[in-house]
Coordinates of C-alpha atoms and ligand atoms in Angstrom, one line a residue:
M1 CA 2.7 314.7 52.7
T2 CA 3.9 317.8 51.1
T3 CA 6.6 320.1 52.4
Y4 CA 6.2 323.7 53.6
E5 CA 8.8 326.5 53.5
T6 CA 7.0 329.5 54.9
I7 CA 5.0 327.8 57.7
V8 CA 5.5 325.0 60.2
V9 CA 2.8 322.4 60.0
R10 CA 2.4 320.0 62.9
P11 CA -0.2 317.3 62.2
L12 CA -2.4 316.2 65.2
T13 CA -3.1 312.9 63.7
A14 CA -2.5 311.2 60.3
N15 CA -6.1 311.6 59.2
I16 CA -7.1 315.0 60.4
G17 CA -5.9 318.3 61.9
A18 CA -2.7 320.2 62.0
E19 CA -1.4 323.2 64.0
I20 CA 0.2 325.9 61.9
E21 CA 3.0 328.0 63.2
G22 CA 4.6 331.1 61.7
L23 CA 1.6 333.1 60.5
D24 CA 0.2 336.4 61.9
L25 CA -3.3 336.8 60.5
S26 CA -3.4 340.4 61.5
K27 CA -1.0 341.2 58.7
P28 CA -1.4 340.6 55.0
L29 CA 0.1 337.2 54.0
D30 CA 2.4 337.0 51.0
N31 CA 1.5 334.7 48.1
R32 CA 3.6 331.8 49.3
Q33 CA 2.3 332.0 52.8
S34 CA -1.3 332.0 51.6
E35 CA -0.7 329.2 49.1
E36 CA 0.9 327.1 51.9
L37 CA -1.9 327.8 54.4
Y38 CA -4.4 326.8 51.7
R39 CA -2.5 323.6 50.9
A40 CA -2.3 322.7 54.6
F41 CA -6.1 323.2 54.9
L42 CA -6.7 320.8 51.9
E43 CA -4.2 318.3 53.2
H44 CA -5.2 318.2 56.9
H45 CA -8.9 319.2 56.5
V46 CA -8.8 321.5 59.6
V47 CA -5.9 323.7 60.6
F48 CA -5.3 325.6 63.9
L49 CA -3.4 328.7 64.5
R50 CA -2.8 330.0 68.1
G51 CA -2.2 333.4 69.6
Q52 CA -3.8 335.5 66.9
D53 CA -5.0 339.0 67.6
M54 CA -7.4 340.0 64.8
T55 CA -9.9 342.8 64.4
P56 CA -13.2 341.8 62.7
E57 CA -11.9 343.2 59.4
Q58 CA -8.7 341.1 59.7
H59 CA -10.8 338.1 60.5
M60 CA -12.8 338.7 57.3
T61 CA -9.6 339.2 55.3
A62 CA -8.3 335.8 56.7
G63 CA -11.6 334.2 55.7
R64 CA -11.3 335.6 52.1
L65 CA -8.1 333.5 51.6
F66 CA -10.5 330.6 51.4
G67 CA -13.3 332.1 49.2
E68 CA -16.2 334.4 49.4
I69 CA -17.8 335.1 52.8
C70 CA -21.5 334.1 53.2
G71 CA -23.9 334.6 56.2
I72 CA -25.3 331.9 58.5
P73 CA -29.1 331.6 57.9
F74 CA -31.3 332.1 61.0
V75 CA -28.5 333.2 63.3
K76 CA -28.0 336.9 64.1
S77 CA -24.7 338.4 63.2
V78 CA -22.5 340.7 65.2
E79 CA -23.7 344.4 65.3
G80 CA -22.1 346.2 62.4
Y81 CA -20.6 343.1 60.9
P82 CA -23.2 341.1 58.9
E83 CA -20.5 338.6 57.9
I84 CA -19.5 337.6 61.4
V85 CA -21.6 335.5 63.8
E86 CA -20.8 335.4 67.5
I87 CA -21.2 332.0 69.2
V88 CA -21.6 332.6 72.9
K89 CA -22.5 330.5 75.9
E90 CA -22.7 332.5 79.1
A91 CA -21.4 331.2 82.4
E92 CA -24.9 331.0 83.9
E93 CA -26.3 329.0 80.9
R94 CA -26.1 325.5 82.4
K95 CA -26.9 322.2 80.8
T96 CA -28.5 323.8 77.8
Y97 CA -28.0 322.8 74.2
N98 CA -24.9 324.6 73.0
F99 CA -24.6 325.9 69.4
G100 CA -22.9 323.2 67.3
G101 CA -23.1 320.7 70.1
N102 CA -24.2 317.7 67.8
W103 CA -21.9 316.3 65.2
H104 CA -22.6 318.2 62.0
T105 CA -21.1 319.8 58.8
D106 CA -22.0 323.4 58.5
M107 CA -25.2 324.4 56.6
T108 CA -25.8 321.1 54.7
F109 CA -29.5 322.2 54.8
L110 CA -28.6 324.6 51.9
E111 CA -28.3 323.6 48.3
E112 CA -24.9 325.1 48.3
P113 CA -23.5 324.4 51.8
A114 CA -20.6 326.2 53.3
K115 CA -17.1 325.4 51.9
A116 CA -15.1 326.5 55.0
S117 CA -15.5 328.1 58.4
V118 CA -13.0 330.3 60.2
L119 CA -13.7 330.2 64.0
Y120 CA -11.8 332.6 66.2
G121 CA -11.7 332.0 70.0
L122 CA -12.1 335.3 71.9
E123 CA -12.9 334.0 75.4
V124 CA -12.4 330.4 76.1
P125 CA -13.2 328.4 79.3
P126 CA -10.2 327.6 81.6
A127 CA -11.2 323.9 81.2
G128 CA -13.4 322.2 78.7
G129 CA -15.1 323.7 75.6
D130 CA -12.9 321.8 73.1
T131 CA -14.1 321.2 69.6
K132 CA -13.9 317.7 67.9
F133 CA -13.4 317.2 64.2
A134 CA -14.0 314.1 62.1
A135 CA -12.4 313.1 58.8
T136 CA -15.2 312.0 56.5
A137 CA -12.9 311.1 53.6
A138 CA -10.8 308.7 55.8
A139 CA -14.1 307.3 57.1
Y140 CA -15.2 306.6 53.5
D141 CA -11.8 305.1 52.6
A142 CA -12.1 302.6 55.5
L143 CA -15.4 301.1 54.2
S144 CA -15.4 297.9 52.1
P145 CA -15.5 298.5 48.3
R146 CA -19.0 297.0 48.1
M147 CA -20.3 299.3 50.8
Q148 CA -18.7 302.3 49.1
E149 CA -20.5 301.3 45.9
I150 CA -23.9 301.0 47.6
L151 CA -23.5 304.3 49.3
E152 CA -22.5 306.1 46.1
S153 CA -25.9 305.3 44.6
L154 CA -27.8 306.9 47.5
T155 CA -29.1 310.4 48.2
G156 CA -29.5 312.0 51.6
I157 CA -32.3 314.4 52.5
H158 CA -31.2 317.3 54.7
T159 CA -33.1 319.9 56.6
G160 CA -32.3 322.7 59.1
G161 CA -35.7 322.2 60.7
R162 CA -34.6 320.2 63.7
S163 CA -32.4 323.2 64.7
Y164 CA -33.9 326.3 63.2
G165 CA -37.5 325.2 62.4
K166 CA -40.6 326.4 64.3
S167 CA -40.5 323.3 66.5
G168 CA -36.7 322.9 66.3
K169 CA -34.4 323.0 69.4
F170 CA -33.8 326.7 69.2
A171 CA -37.5 327.7 68.7
G172 CA -39.4 329.9 71.1
S173 CA -39.0 329.4 74.9
K174 CA -36.9 326.4 74.2
T175 CA -34.2 328.7 73.0
S176 CA -31.3 327.7 75.1
T177 CA -28.7 330.1 74.0
K178 CA -30.2 333.2 75.4
S179 CA -26.9 334.9 74.6
M180 CA -27.4 334.2 70.8
Q181 CA -30.3 335.4 68.8
I182 CA -31.7 332.7 66.5
D183 CA -34.8 333.3 64.4
A184 CA -36.7 330.0 64.1
S185 CA -38.5 329.8 60.8
D186 CA -40.6 327.5 58.7
D187 CA -38.0 328.1 55.9
A188 CA -35.6 325.8 57.8
D189 CA -37.9 322.9 57.2
A190 CA -37.1 322.8 53.4
E191 CA -35.8 319.4 52.3
I192 CA -32.6 319.5 50.4
E193 CA -30.9 316.6 48.5
H194 CA -27.2 315.8 48.6
P195 CA -25.3 312.7 47.5
I196 CA -24.3 310.5 50.4
V197 CA -20.8 310.3 48.9
R198 CA -19.4 313.6 47.5
V199 CA -16.3 314.3 45.6
H200 CA -14.1 317.1 46.8
P201 CA -13.9 319.6 44.0
E202 CA -10.2 320.4 44.5
T203 CA -8.6 317.2 45.7
G204 CA -10.9 314.6 44.1
R205 CA -11.2 312.7 47.3
K206 CA -14.5 310.9 48.0
A207 CA -16.1 311.6 51.4
L208 CA -19.2 310.6 53.3
Y209 CA -21.7 313.5 53.4
V210 CA -24.3 312.8 56.0
N211 CA -24.5 314.2 59.6
P212 CA -26.8 313.5 62.6
N213 CA -27.8 317.2 62.9
Y214 CA -29.2 317.9 59.4
T215 CA -29.6 314.6 57.6
L216 CA -33.2 313.5 57.9
R217 CA -33.3 310.3 55.9
I218 CA -32.0 308.5 52.9
K219 CA -34.2 309.0 49.8
D220 CA -36.2 306.1 48.5
L221 CA -35.5 303.8 51.5
A222 CA -38.0 302.7 54.1
E223 CA -37.7 304.7 57.4
D224 CA -36.1 301.7 59.3
E225 CA -33.7 300.9 56.4
S226 CA -32.6 304.6 56.3
A227 CA -32.2 304.8 60.0
A228 CA -30.1 301.6 60.2
I229 CA -27.7 302.8 57.5
L230 CA -27.4 306.3 58.9
N231 CA -26.8 305.1 62.4
F232 CA -24.1 302.8 61.2
L233 CA -22.5 305.7 59.3
Y234 CA -22.7 308.1 62.3
A235 CA -21.0 305.6 64.5
H236 CA -18.4 304.7 61.9
M237 CA -17.6 308.4 61.0
V238 CA -16.7 309.4 64.5
R239 CA -14.4 306.4 65.3
D240 CA -11.4 307.7 67.3
E241 CA -9.0 307.1 64.5
F242 CA -10.9 309.5 62.2
T243 CA -11.1 312.3 64.7
C244 CA -9.0 315.0 66.4
R245 CA -9.8 317.3 69.3
F246 CA -8.7 320.9 69.7
Q247 CA -8.2 322.5 73.0
W248 CA -8.8 326.2 72.6
T249 CA -6.6 328.9 74.0
P250 CA -7.4 332.6 73.7
G251 CA -6.7 333.9 70.2
A252 CA -6.7 330.5 68.6
V253 CA -8.3 330.1 65.2
A254 CA -9.7 326.9 63.6
I255 CA -10.2 326.8 59.8
W256 CA -12.0 323.7 58.5
D257 CA -13.1 322.3 55.2
N258 CA -16.8 321.5 55.4
R259 CA -16.5 319.3 52.3
V260 CA -14.5 316.6 54.2
T261 CA -15.3 317.1 57.9
M262 CA -17.9 317.1 60.6
H263 CA -17.4 318.8 63.9
R264 CA -18.9 319.1 67.4
A265 CA -18.6 321.7 70.2
I266 CA -18.3 319.8 73.5
N267 CA -20.7 321.2 76.2
D268 CA -18.6 320.5 79.2
Y269 CA -17.8 324.0 80.7
D270 CA -20.8 325.0 82.7
G271 CA -20.0 328.0 84.9
A272 CA -17.5 329.5 82.3
R273 CA -18.2 331.9 79.5
R274 CA -17.1 331.0 75.9
V275 CA -17.2 333.5 73.1
M276 CA -16.2 332.7 69.5
H277 CA -16.5 334.6 66.2
R278 CA -17.2 332.8 63.0
V279 CA -16.7 333.8 59.4
T280 CA -18.2 331.3 56.9
I281 CA -17.1 330.7 53.3
G282 CA -19.7 329.9 50.7
G283 CA -19.4 326.6 48.7
D284 CA -20.6 324.8 45.6
R285 CA -23.3 322.3 45.2
P286 CA -21.9 318.9 46.3
V287 CA -21.1 316.6 43.4
A288 CA -21.9 312.9 43.6
A289 CA -19.1 310.3 43.2
A290 CA -21.2 308.4 40.7
A291 CA -21.8 311.6 38.6
S292 CA -18.1 312.5 38.7
A293 CA -17.2 308.9 37.6
S294 CA -19.5 309.1 34.6
A295 CA -18.3 312.6 33.7
A296 CA -14.6 311.5 33.8
Ligands
AKG1 O1 -18.2 326.5 69.1 C1 -17.6 325.7 68.4 O2 -16.5 325.1 68.8 C2 -18.1 325.2 67.1 C3 -19.5 325.7 66.8 C4 -19.9 325.4 65.4 O3 -20.5 324.4 65.2 C5 -19.5 326.3 64.3 O4 -18.9 327.3 64.6 O5 -19.8 325.9 63.2
FE2_2 FE1 -20.6 324.2 63.0

């Protein structure tokens, strides 16, 4: 673990998550502060800052510390702020599917999925509504070398169709989040290939890169073979020791690295309203472990 001089970093677990103290994201950060925040993000995969009070512009400025902002396909943005998406569940929306409620990594249905997401809690339930995060590099490290090798040779097929397609869970009258506008589209059904083990472009760590929300199957395997391996991985990746859980307070911010994490918004706050703003940072095309080994 590295040391920090301008911020206090309190890890939640050894594998994933840290609370950061000493930063006010409504003010410009100096170079050392932004370097240390970025280093904590790489080291802990998701960082949390509490008690922030940001305008949408300040939220975008904080996002740009991590790269270039991109939109979220199919999900309507905040009026006047095309780079911010509002994630809302109203108090009266009971037992419906909540946005981000299945384990996933953001936007793996794109060729160049999101690098990072900066989620800002504006209105949070008095109880419940936590977000869980899973460390996909730690999950990879815990596999046997032979299993790692087998997985490195495999390719996953991803699609946004099960969420955003014409027969996806947000389509037509099935749209559960009446507070959010989601435009279901056939475009979401495109099938995109990603390596099942990707190499982090900055840290070089290998991580599992499949998720139950957007991964459809494993390329070139029979349906039942693919399902068996994916189901094993999904159970393995969310073992307690690879996860952390963040309890939101108003003004809290979570910044996660989509290249080495999955997350899930827990839908356990019926009767309460929850409002979040998300800024998303664009990423590169995932690089396979096998490709990076032969390139090295
Ligand atoms: O609402 C949350 O806690 C997370 C929702 C989600 O999946 C996201 O913002 O990417
Ligand atoms: Fe998400």
